[in-house]
mmCIF file of C-alpha atoms in Angstrom:
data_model
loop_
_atom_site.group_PDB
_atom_site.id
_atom_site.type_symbol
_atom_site.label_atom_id
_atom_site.label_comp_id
_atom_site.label_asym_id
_atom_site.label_seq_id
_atom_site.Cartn_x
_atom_site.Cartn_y
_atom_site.Cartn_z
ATOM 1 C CA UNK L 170 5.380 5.477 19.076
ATOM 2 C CA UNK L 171 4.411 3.594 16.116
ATOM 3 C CA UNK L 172 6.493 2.748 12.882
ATOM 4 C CA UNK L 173 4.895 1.246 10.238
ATOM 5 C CA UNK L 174 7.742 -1.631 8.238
ATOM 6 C CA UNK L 175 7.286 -1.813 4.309
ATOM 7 C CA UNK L 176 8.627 -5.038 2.293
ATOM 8 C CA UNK L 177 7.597 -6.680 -0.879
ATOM 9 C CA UNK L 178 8.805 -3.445 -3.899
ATOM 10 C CA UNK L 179 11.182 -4.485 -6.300
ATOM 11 C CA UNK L 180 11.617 -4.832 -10.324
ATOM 12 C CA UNK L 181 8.811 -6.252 -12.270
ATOM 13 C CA UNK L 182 7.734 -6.818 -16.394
ATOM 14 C CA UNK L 183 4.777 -5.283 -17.357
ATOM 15 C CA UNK L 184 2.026 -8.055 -16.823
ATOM 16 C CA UNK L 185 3.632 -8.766 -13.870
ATOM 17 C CA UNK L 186 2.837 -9.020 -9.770
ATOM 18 C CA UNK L 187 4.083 -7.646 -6.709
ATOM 19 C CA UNK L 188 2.730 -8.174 -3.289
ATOM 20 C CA UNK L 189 3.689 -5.336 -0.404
ATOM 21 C CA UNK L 190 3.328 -6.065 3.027
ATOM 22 C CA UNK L 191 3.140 -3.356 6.078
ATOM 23 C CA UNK L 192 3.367 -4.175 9.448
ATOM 24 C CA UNK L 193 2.428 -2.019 12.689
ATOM 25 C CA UNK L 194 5.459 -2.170 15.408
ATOM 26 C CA UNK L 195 4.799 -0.373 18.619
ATOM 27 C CA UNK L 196 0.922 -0.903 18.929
ATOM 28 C CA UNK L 197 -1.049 -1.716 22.295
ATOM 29 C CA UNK L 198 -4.433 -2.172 20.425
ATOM 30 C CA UNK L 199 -5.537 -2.895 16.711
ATOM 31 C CA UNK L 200 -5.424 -0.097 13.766
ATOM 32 C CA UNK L 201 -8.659 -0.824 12.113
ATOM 33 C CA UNK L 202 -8.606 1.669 8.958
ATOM 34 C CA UNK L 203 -5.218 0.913 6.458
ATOM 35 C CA UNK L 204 -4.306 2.395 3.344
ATOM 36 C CA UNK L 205 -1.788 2.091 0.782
ATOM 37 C CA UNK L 206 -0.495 5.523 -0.933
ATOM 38 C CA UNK L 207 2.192 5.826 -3.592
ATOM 39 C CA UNK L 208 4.051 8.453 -5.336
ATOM 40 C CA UNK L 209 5.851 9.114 -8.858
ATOM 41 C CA UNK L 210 8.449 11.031 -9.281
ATOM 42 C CA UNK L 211 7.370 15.265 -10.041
ATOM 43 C CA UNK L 212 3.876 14.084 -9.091
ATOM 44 C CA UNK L 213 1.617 14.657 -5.849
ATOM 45 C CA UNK L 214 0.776 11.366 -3.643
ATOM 46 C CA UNK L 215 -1.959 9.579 -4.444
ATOM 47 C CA UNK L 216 -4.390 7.275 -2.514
ATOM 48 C CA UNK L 217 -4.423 3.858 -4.097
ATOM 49 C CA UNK L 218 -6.489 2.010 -1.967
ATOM 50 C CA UNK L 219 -7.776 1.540 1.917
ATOM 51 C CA UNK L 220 -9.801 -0.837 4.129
ATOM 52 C CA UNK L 221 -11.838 0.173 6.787
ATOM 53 C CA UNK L 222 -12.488 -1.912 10.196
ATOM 54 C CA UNK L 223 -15.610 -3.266 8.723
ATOM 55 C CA UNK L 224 -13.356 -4.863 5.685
ATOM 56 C CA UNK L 225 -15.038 -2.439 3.049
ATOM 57 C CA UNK L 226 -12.116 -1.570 0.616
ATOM 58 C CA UNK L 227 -11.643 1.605 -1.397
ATOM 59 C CA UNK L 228 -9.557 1.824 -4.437
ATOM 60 C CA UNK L 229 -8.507 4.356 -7.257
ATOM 61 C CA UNK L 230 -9.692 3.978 -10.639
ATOM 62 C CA UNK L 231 -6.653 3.802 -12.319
ATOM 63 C CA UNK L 232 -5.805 0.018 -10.291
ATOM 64 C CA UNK L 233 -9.261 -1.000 -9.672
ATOM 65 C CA UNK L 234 -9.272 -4.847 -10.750
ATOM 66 C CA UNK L 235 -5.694 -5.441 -10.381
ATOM 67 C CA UNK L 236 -5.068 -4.511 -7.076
ATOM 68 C CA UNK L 237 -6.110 -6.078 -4.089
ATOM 69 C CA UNK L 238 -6.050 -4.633 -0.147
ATOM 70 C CA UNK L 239 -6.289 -7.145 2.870
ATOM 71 C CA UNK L 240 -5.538 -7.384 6.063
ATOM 72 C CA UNK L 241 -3.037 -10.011 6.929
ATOM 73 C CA UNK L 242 -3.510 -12.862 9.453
ATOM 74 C CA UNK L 243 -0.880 -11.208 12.205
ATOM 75 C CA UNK L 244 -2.542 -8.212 13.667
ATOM 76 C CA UNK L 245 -1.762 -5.040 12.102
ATOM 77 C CA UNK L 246 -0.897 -5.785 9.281
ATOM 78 C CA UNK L 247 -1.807 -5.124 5.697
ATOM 79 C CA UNK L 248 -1.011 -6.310 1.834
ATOM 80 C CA UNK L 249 -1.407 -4.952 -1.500
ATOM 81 C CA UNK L 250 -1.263 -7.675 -3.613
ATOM 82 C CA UNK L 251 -0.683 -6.111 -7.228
ATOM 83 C CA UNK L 252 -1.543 -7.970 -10.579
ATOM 84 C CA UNK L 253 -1.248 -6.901 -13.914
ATOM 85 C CA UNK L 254 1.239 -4.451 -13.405
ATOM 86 C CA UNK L 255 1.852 -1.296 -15.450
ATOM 87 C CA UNK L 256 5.214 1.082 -16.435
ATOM 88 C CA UNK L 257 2.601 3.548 -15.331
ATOM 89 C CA UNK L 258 2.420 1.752 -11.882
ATOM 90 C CA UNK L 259 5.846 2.856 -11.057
ATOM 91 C CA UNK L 260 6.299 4.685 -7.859
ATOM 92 C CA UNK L 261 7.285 4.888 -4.408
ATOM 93 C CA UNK L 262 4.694 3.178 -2.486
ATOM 94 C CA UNK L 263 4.064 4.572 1.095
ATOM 95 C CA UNK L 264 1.958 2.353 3.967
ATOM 96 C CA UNK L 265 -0.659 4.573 5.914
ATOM 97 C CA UNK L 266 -2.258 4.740 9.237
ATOM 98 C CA UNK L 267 -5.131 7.615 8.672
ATOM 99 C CA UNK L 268 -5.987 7.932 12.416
ATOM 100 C CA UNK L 269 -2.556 7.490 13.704
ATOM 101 C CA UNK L 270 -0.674 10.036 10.835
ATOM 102 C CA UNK L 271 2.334 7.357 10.582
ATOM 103 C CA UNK L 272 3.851 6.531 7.464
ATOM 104 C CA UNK L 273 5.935 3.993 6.126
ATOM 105 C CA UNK L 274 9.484 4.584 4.907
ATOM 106 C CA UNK L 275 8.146 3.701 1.304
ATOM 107 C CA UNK L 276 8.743 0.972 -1.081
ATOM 108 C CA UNK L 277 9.784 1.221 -4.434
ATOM 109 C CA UNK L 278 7.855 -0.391 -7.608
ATOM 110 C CA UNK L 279 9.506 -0.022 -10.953
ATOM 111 C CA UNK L 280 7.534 -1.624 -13.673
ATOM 112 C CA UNK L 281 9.574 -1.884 -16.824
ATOM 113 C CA UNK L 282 10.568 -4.303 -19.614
#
């Protein structure tokens, strides 16, 4: 079984940063494809962004240039490092494993003054 472990959501001002962290628990071999989802409340989860095994990086328009995907240096794990925040930014944000189908418990981001 694999669980994937969410940290790093919390209260921030507009203009702010946040960095989330997922790690992998449970895992014989490495998860090469990541991806970072998130959800506001009444609306359907989005995609925000993923990296692939070859380190090409995906993300949606709406946080292209602020937010930032990588792989961390422990195995299996992943970051969304998040500049330039937005109220419109707020949401649950969910860790994702597209070949395995696990999800993270989901972190919360609230961006407001």
């Amino acid at each position: 079984q694999v669980q994937l472990v969410e940290s790093g959501g919390g209260l921030v001002q507009p203009g702010g940063s946040l960095r989330l962290s997922c790690a992998a628990r449970g895992m014989i071999f490495s998860i090469n494809t990541m991806a970072w989802y998130r959800q506001a409340p009444g609306k359907q989860r989005e995609l925000v962004a993923n990296i692939f095994g070859g380190g090409t990086t995906n993300y949606a328009d709406s946080v292209k240039g602020r937010f930032t995907i990588s792989r961390g240096n422990v195995k299996n794990t992943v970051h969304l490092q998040m500049n330039s925040l937005k109220p419109e930014d707020t949401a649950v944000y969910y860790c994702h494993a597209p070949m395995l189908g696990s999800w993270g418990q989901g972190t919360q981001v609230t961006v407001s003054s």
